[in-house]
PDB file of C-alpha atoms and ligand atoms in Angstrom:
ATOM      1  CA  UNK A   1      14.640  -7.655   3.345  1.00  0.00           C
ATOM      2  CA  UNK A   2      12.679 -11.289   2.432  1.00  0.00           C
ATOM      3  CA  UNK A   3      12.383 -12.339  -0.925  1.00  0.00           C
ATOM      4  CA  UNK A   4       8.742 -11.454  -1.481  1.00  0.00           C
ATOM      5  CA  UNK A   5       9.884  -8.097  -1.199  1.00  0.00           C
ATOM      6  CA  UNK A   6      13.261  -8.109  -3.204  1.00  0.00           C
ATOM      7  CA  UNK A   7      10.906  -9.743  -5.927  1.00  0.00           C
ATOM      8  CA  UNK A   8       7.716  -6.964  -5.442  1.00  0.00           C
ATOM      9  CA  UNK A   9      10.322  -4.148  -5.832  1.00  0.00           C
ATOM     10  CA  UNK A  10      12.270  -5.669  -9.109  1.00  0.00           C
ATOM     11  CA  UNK A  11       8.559  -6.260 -10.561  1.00  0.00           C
ATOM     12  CA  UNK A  12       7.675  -3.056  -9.501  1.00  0.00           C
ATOM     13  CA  UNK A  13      10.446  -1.319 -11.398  1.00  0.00           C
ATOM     14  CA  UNK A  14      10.085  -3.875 -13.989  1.00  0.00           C
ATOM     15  CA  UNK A  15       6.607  -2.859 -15.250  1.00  0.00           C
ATOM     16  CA  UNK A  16       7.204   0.891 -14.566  1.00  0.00           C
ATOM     17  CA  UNK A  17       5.532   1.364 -11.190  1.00  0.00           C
ATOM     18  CA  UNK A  18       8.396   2.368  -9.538  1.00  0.00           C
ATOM     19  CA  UNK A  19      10.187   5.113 -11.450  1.00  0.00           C
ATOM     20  CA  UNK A  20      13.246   7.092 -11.099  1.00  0.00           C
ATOM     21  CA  UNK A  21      13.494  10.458 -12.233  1.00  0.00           C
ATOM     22  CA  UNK A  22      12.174  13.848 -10.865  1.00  0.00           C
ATOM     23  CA  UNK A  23       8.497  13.771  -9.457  1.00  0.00           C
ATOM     24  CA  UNK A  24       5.842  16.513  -8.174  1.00  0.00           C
ATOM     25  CA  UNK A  25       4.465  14.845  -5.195  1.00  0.00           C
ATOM     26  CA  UNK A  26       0.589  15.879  -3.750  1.00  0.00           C
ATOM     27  CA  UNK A  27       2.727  17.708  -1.072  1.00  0.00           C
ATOM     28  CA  UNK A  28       4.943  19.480  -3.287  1.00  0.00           C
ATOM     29  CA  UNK A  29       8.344  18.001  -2.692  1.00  0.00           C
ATOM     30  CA  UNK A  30      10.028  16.957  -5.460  1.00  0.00           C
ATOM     31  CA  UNK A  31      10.730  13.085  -5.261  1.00  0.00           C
ATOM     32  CA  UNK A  32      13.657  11.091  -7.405  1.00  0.00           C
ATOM     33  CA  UNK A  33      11.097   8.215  -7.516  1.00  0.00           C
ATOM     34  CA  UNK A  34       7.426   7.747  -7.729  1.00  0.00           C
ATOM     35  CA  UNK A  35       5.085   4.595  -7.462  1.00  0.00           C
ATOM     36  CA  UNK A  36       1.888   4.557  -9.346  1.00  0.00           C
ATOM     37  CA  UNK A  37       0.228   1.122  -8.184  1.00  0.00           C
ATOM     38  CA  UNK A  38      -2.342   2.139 -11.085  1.00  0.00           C
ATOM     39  CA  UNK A  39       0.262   0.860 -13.794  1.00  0.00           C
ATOM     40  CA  UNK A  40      -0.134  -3.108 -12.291  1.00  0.00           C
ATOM     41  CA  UNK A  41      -3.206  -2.717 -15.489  1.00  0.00           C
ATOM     42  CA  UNK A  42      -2.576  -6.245 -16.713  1.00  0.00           C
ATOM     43  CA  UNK A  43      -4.504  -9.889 -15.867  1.00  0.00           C
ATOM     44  CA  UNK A  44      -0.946 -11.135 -14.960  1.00  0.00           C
ATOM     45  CA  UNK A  45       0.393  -7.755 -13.158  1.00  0.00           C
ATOM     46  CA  UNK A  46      -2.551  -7.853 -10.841  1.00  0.00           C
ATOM     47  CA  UNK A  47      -2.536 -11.774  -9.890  1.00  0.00           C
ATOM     48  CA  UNK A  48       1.128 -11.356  -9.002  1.00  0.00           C
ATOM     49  CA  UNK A  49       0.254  -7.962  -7.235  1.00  0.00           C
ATOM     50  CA  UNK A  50      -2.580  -9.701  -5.296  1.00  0.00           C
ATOM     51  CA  UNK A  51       0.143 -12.481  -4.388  1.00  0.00           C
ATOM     52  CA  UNK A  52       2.515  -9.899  -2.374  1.00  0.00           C
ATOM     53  CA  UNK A  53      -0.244  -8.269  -0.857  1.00  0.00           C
ATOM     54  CA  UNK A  54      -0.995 -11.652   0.465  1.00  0.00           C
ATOM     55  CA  UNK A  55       2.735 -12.522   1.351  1.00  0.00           C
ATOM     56  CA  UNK A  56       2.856  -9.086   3.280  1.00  0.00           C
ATOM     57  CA  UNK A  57      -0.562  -9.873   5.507  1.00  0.00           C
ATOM     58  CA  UNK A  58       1.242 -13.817   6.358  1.00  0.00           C
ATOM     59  CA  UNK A  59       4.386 -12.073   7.355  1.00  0.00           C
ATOM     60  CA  UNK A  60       3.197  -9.686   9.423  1.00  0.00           C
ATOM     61  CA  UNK A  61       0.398 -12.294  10.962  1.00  0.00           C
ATOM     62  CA  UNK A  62      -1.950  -9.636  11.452  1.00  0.00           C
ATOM     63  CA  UNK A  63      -5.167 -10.731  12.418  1.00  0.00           C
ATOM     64  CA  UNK A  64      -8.487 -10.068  10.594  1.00  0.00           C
ATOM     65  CA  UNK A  65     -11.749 -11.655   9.105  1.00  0.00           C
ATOM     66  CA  UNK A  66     -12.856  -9.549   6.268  1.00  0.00           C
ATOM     67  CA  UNK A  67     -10.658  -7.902   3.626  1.00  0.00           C
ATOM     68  CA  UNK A  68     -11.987  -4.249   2.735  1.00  0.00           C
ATOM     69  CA  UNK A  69     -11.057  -2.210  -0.317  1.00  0.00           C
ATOM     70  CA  UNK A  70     -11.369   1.264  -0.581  1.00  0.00           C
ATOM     71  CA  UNK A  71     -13.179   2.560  -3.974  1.00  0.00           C
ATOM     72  CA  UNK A  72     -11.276   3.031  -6.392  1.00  0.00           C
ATOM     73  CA  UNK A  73      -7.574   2.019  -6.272  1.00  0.00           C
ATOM     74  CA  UNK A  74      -8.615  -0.711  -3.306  1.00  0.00           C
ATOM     75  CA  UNK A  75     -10.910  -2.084  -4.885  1.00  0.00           C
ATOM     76  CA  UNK A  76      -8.961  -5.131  -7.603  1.00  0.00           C
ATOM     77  CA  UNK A  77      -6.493  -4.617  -5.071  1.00  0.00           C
ATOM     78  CA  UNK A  78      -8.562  -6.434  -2.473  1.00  0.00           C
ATOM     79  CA  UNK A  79     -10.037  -8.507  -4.705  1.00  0.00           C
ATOM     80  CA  UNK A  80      -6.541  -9.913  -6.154  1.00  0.00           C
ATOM     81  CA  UNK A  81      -5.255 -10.451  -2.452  1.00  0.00           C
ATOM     82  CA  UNK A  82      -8.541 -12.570  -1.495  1.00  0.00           C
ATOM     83  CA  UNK A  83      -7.579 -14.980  -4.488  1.00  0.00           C
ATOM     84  CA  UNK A  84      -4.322 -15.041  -3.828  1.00  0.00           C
ATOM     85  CA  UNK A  85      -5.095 -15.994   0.035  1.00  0.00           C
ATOM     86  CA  UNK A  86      -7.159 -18.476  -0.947  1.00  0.00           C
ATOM     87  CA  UNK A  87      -5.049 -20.109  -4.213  1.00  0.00           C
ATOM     88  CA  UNK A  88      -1.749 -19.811  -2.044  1.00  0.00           C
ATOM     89  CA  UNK A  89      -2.594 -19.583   1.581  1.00  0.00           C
ATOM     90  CA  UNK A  90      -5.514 -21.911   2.207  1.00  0.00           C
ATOM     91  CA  UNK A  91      -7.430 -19.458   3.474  1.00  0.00           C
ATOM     92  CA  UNK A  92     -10.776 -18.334   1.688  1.00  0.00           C
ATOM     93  CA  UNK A  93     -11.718 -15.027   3.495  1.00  0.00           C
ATOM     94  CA  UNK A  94     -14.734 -12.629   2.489  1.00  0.00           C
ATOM     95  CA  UNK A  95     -13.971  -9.328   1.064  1.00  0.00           C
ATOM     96  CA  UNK A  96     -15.945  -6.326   0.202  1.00  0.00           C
ATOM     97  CA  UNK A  97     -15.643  -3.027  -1.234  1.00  0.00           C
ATOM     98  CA  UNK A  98     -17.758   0.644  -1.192  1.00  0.00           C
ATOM     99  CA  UNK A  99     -19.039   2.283  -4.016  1.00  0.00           C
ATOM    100  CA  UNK A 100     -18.692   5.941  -4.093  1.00  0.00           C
ATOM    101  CA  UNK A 101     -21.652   7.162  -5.853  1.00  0.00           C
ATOM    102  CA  UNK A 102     -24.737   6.723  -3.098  1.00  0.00           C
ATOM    103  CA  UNK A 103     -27.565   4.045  -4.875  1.00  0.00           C
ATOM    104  CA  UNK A 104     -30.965   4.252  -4.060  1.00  0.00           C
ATOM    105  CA  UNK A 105     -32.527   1.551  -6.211  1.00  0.00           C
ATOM    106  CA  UNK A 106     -31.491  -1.979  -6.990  1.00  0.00           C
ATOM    107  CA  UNK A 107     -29.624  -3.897  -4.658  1.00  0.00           C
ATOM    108  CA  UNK A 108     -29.347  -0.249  -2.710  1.00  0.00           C
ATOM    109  CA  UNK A 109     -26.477   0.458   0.045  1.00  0.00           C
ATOM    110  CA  UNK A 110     -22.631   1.591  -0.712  1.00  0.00           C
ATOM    111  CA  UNK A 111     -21.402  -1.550  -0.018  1.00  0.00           C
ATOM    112  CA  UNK A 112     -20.458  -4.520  -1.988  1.00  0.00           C
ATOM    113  CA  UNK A 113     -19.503  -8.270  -1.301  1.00  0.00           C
ATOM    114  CA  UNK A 114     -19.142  -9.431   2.081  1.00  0.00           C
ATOM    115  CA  UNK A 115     -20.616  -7.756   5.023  1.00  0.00           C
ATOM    116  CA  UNK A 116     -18.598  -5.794   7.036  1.00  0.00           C
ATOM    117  CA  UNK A 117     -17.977  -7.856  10.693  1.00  0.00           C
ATOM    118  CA  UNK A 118     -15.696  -8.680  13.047  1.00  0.00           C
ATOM    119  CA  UNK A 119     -11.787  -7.317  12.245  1.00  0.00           C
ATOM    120  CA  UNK A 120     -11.768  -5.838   9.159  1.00  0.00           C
ATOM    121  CA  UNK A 121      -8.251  -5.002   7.462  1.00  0.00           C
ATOM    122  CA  UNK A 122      -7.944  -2.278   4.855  1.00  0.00           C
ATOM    123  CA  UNK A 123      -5.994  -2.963   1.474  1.00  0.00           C
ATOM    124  CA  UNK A 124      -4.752   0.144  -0.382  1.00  0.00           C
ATOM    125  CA  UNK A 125      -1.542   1.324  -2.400  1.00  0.00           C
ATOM    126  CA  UNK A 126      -0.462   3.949  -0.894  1.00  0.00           C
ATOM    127  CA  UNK A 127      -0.600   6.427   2.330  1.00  0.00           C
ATOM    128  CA  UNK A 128       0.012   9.600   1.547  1.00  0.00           C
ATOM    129  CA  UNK A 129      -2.755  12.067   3.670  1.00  0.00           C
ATOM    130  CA  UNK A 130      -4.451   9.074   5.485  1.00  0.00           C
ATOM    131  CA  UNK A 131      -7.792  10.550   4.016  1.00  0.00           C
ATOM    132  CA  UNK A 132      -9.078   7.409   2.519  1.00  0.00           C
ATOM    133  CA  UNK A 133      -7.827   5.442   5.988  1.00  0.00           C
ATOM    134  CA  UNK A 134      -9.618   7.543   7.665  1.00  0.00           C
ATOM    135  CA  UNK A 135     -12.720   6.959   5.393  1.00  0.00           C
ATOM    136  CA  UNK A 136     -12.257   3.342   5.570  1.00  0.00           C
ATOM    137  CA  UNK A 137     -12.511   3.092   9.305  1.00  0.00           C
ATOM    138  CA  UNK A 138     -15.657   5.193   9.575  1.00  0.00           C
ATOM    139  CA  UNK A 139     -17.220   2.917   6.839  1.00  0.00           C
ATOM    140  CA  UNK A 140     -16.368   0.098   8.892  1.00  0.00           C
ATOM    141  CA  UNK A 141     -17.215   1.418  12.253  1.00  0.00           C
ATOM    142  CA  UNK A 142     -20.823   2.414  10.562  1.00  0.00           C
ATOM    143  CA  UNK A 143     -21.585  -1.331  10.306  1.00  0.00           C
ATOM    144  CA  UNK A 144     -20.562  -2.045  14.038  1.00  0.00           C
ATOM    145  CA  UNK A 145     -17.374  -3.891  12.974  1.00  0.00           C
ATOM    146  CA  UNK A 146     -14.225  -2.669  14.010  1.00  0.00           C
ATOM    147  CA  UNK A 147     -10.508  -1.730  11.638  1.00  0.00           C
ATOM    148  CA  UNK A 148      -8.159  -4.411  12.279  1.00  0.00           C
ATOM    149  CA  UNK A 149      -5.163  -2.432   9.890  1.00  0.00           C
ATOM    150  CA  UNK A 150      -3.952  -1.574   6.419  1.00  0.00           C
ATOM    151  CA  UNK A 151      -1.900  -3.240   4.410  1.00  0.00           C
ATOM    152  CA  UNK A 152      -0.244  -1.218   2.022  1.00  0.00           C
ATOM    153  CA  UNK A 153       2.408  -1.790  -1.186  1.00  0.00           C
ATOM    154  CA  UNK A 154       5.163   0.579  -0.746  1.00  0.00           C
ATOM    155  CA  UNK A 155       5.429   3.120   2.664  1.00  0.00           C
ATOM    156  CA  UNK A 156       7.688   5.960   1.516  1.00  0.00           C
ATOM    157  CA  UNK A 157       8.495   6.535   5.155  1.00  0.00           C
ATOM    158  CA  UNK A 158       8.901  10.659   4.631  1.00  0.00           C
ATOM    159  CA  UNK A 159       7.770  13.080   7.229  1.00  0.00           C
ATOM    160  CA  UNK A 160       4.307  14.234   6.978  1.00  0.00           C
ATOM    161  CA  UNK A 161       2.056  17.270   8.174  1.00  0.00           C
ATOM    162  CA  UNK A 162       4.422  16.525  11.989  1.00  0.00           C
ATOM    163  CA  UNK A 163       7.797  14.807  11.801  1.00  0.00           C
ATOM    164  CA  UNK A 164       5.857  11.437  11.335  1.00  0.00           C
ATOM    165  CA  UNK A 165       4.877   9.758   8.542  1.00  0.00           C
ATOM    166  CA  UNK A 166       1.916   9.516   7.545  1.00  0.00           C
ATOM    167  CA  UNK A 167       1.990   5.542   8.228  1.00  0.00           C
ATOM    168  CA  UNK A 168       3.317   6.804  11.690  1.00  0.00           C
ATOM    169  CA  UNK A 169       0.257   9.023  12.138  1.00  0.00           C
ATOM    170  CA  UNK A 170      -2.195   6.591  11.292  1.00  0.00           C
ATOM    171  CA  UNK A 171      -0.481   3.280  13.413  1.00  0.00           C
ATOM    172  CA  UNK A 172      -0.206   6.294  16.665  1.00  0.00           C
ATOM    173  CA  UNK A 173      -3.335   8.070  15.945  1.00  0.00           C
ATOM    174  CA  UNK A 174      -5.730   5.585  14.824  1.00  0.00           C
ATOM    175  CA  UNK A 175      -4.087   2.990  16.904  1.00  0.00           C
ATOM    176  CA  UNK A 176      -4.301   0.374  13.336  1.00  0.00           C
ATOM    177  CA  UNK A 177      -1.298  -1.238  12.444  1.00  0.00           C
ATOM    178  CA  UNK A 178      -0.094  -0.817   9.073  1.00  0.00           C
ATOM    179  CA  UNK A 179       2.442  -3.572   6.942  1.00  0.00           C
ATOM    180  CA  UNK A 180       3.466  -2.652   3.679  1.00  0.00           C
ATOM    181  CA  UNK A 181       5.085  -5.015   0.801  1.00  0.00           C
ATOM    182  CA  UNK A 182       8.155  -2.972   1.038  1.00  0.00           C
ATOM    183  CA  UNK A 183       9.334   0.124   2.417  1.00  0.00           C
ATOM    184  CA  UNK A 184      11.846   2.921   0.884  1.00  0.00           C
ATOM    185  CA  UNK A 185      14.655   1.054   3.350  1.00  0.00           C
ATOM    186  CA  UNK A 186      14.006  -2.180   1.547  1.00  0.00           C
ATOM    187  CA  UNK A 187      14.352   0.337  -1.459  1.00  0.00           C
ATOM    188  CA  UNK A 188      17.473   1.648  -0.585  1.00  0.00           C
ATOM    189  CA  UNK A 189      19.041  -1.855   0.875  1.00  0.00           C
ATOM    190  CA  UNK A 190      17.814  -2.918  -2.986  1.00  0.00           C
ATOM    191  CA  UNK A 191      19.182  -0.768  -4.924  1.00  0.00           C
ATOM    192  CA  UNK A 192      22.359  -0.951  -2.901  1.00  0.00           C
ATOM    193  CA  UNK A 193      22.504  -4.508  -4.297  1.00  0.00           C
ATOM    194  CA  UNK A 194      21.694  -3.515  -8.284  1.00  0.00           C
ATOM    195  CA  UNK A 195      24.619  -2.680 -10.128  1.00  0.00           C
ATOM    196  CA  UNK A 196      24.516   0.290 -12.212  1.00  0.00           C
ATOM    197  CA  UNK A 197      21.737   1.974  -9.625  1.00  0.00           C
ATOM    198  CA  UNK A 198      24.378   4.342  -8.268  1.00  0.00           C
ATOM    199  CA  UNK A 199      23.006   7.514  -9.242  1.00  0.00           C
ATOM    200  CA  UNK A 200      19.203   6.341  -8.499  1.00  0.00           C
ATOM    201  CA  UNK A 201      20.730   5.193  -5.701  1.00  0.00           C
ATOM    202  CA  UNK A 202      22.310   8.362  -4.238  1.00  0.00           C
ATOM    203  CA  UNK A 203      19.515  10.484  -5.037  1.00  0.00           C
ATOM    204  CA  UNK A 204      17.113   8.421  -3.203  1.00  0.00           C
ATOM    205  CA  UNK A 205      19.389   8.406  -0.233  1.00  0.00           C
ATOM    206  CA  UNK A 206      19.807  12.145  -0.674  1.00  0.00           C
ATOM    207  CA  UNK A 207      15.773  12.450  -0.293  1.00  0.00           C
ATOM    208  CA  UNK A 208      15.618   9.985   2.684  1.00  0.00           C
ATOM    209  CA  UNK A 209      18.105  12.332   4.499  1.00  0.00           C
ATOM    210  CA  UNK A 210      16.329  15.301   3.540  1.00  0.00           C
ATOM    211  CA  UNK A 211      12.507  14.145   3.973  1.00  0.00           C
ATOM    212  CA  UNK A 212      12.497  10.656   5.591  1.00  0.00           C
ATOM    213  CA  UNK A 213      11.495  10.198   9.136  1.00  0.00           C
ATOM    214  CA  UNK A 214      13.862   9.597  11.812  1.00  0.00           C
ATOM    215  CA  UNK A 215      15.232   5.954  12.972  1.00  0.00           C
TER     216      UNK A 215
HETATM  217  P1  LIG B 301      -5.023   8.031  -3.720  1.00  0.00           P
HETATM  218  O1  LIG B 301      -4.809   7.154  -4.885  1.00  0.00           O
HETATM  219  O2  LIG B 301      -6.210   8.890  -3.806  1.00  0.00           O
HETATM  220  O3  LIG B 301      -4.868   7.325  -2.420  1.00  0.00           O
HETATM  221  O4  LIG B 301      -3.885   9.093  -3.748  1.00  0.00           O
HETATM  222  C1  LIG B 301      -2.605   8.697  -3.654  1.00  0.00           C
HETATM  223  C2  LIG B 301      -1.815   9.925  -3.831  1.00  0.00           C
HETATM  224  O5  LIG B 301      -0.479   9.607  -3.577  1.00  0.00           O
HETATM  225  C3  LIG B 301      -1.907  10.488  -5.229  1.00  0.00           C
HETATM  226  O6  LIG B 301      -2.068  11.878  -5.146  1.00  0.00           O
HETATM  227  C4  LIG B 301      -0.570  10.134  -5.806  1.00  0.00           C
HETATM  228  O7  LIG B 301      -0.136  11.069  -6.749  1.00  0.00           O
HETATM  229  C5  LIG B 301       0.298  10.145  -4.587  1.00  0.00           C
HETATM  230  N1  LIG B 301       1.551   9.405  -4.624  1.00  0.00           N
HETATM  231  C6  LIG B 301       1.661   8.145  -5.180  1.00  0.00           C
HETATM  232  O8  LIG B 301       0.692   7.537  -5.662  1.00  0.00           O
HETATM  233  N2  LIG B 301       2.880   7.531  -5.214  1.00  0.00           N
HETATM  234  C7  LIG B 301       4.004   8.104  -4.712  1.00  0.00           C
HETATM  235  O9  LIG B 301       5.104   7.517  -4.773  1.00  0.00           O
HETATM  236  C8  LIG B 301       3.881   9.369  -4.097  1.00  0.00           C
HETATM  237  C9  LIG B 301       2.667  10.023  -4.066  1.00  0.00           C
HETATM  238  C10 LIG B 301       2.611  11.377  -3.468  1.00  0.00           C
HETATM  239  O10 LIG B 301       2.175  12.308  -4.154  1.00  0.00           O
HETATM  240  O11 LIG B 301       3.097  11.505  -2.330  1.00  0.00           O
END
């Protein structure tokens, strides 16, 4: 685990995002921990947000020349990793976002900011169906440029609809390649290192066994 994502994780639990506890997830399992990306709600929470989403895409060198966020959740999330490229990384790339009402007057289109060309990589929180991937990359395809990857915060790395994730799914399927801040290893490996985490600990490690994918 690198220090970008030691710090993302004891943020995350910091502000709340992360929780432990007992969860209902969208597939019915019941989780011992949940991330809701929507609780990074303050100026400061984003910026620093927007900095390990920014961290993730230098680590994992992935190539790209436009920076697309997904309406809603995708949408500050792209935005806060396109400042943070340029304030930290020197690099001052375009970004754009879709609306997801249709608009027929005005400025017209569902599209926002920078036009869509070239490699385009996705920023969201989460995978959990690969619905809004897949959304993304027809969105992007529609304007003749072509999906470059996603970049996600945390990839829970559990066994989807097949006994792949559903990071697996869209990496195999879709052929994109997907980087997230963290994954539930990096989890694990941190809460192996926080003292008085035992119980989160073993509960977590009880639901990897149970639900996670394999290797
Ligand atoms: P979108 O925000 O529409 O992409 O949906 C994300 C889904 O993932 C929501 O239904 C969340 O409840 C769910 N989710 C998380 O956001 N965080 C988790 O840790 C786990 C889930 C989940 O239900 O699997």
């Amino acid at each position: 685990m690198l220090e970008y994502q030691r710090d993302f994780l004891q943020f995350a639990i910091q502000t709340g995002v992360l929780r432990f506890g007992q969860f209902t997830l969208k597939s019915g399992r019941q989780s011992p921990y949940f991330f809701n990306a929507g609780l990074f709600n303050t100026g400061g929470g984003l910026a620093r947000l927007g900095r390990f989403y920014a961290q993730a895409i230098v680590a994992d060198a992935l190539p790209f020349d436009v920076l697309f966020g997904p309406a809603y959740k995708g949408i500050p999330l792209a935005a806060a990793t396109a400042i943070a490229l340029a304030e930290r990384h020197g690099r001052d790339v375009p970004y754009a976002f879709n609306r997801k009402e249709a608009k027929d007057h005005g400025e017209g289109g569902d599209l926002i900011g920078a036009p869509l060309h070239g490699r385009v990589l996705i920023i969201d929180d989460v995978i959990t169906a690969g619905t809004s991937v897949r959304e993304s990359v027809a969105i992007i395809r529609a304007q003749g440029a072509e999906p470059a990857g996603v970049v996600i915060a945390l990839d829970r790395q559990e066994r989807g609809s097949d006994d792949r994730s559903a990071v697996e799914q869209v990496r195999h399927d879709q052929g994109l390649p997907v980087a997230a801040i963290a994954t539930l290893d990096d989890l694990l490996a941190f809460l192996e290192e926080t003292p008085q985490a035992d119980a989160d600990l073993e509960a977590v490690r009880r639901y990897r066994a149970e639900f996670g994918t394999v290797g």
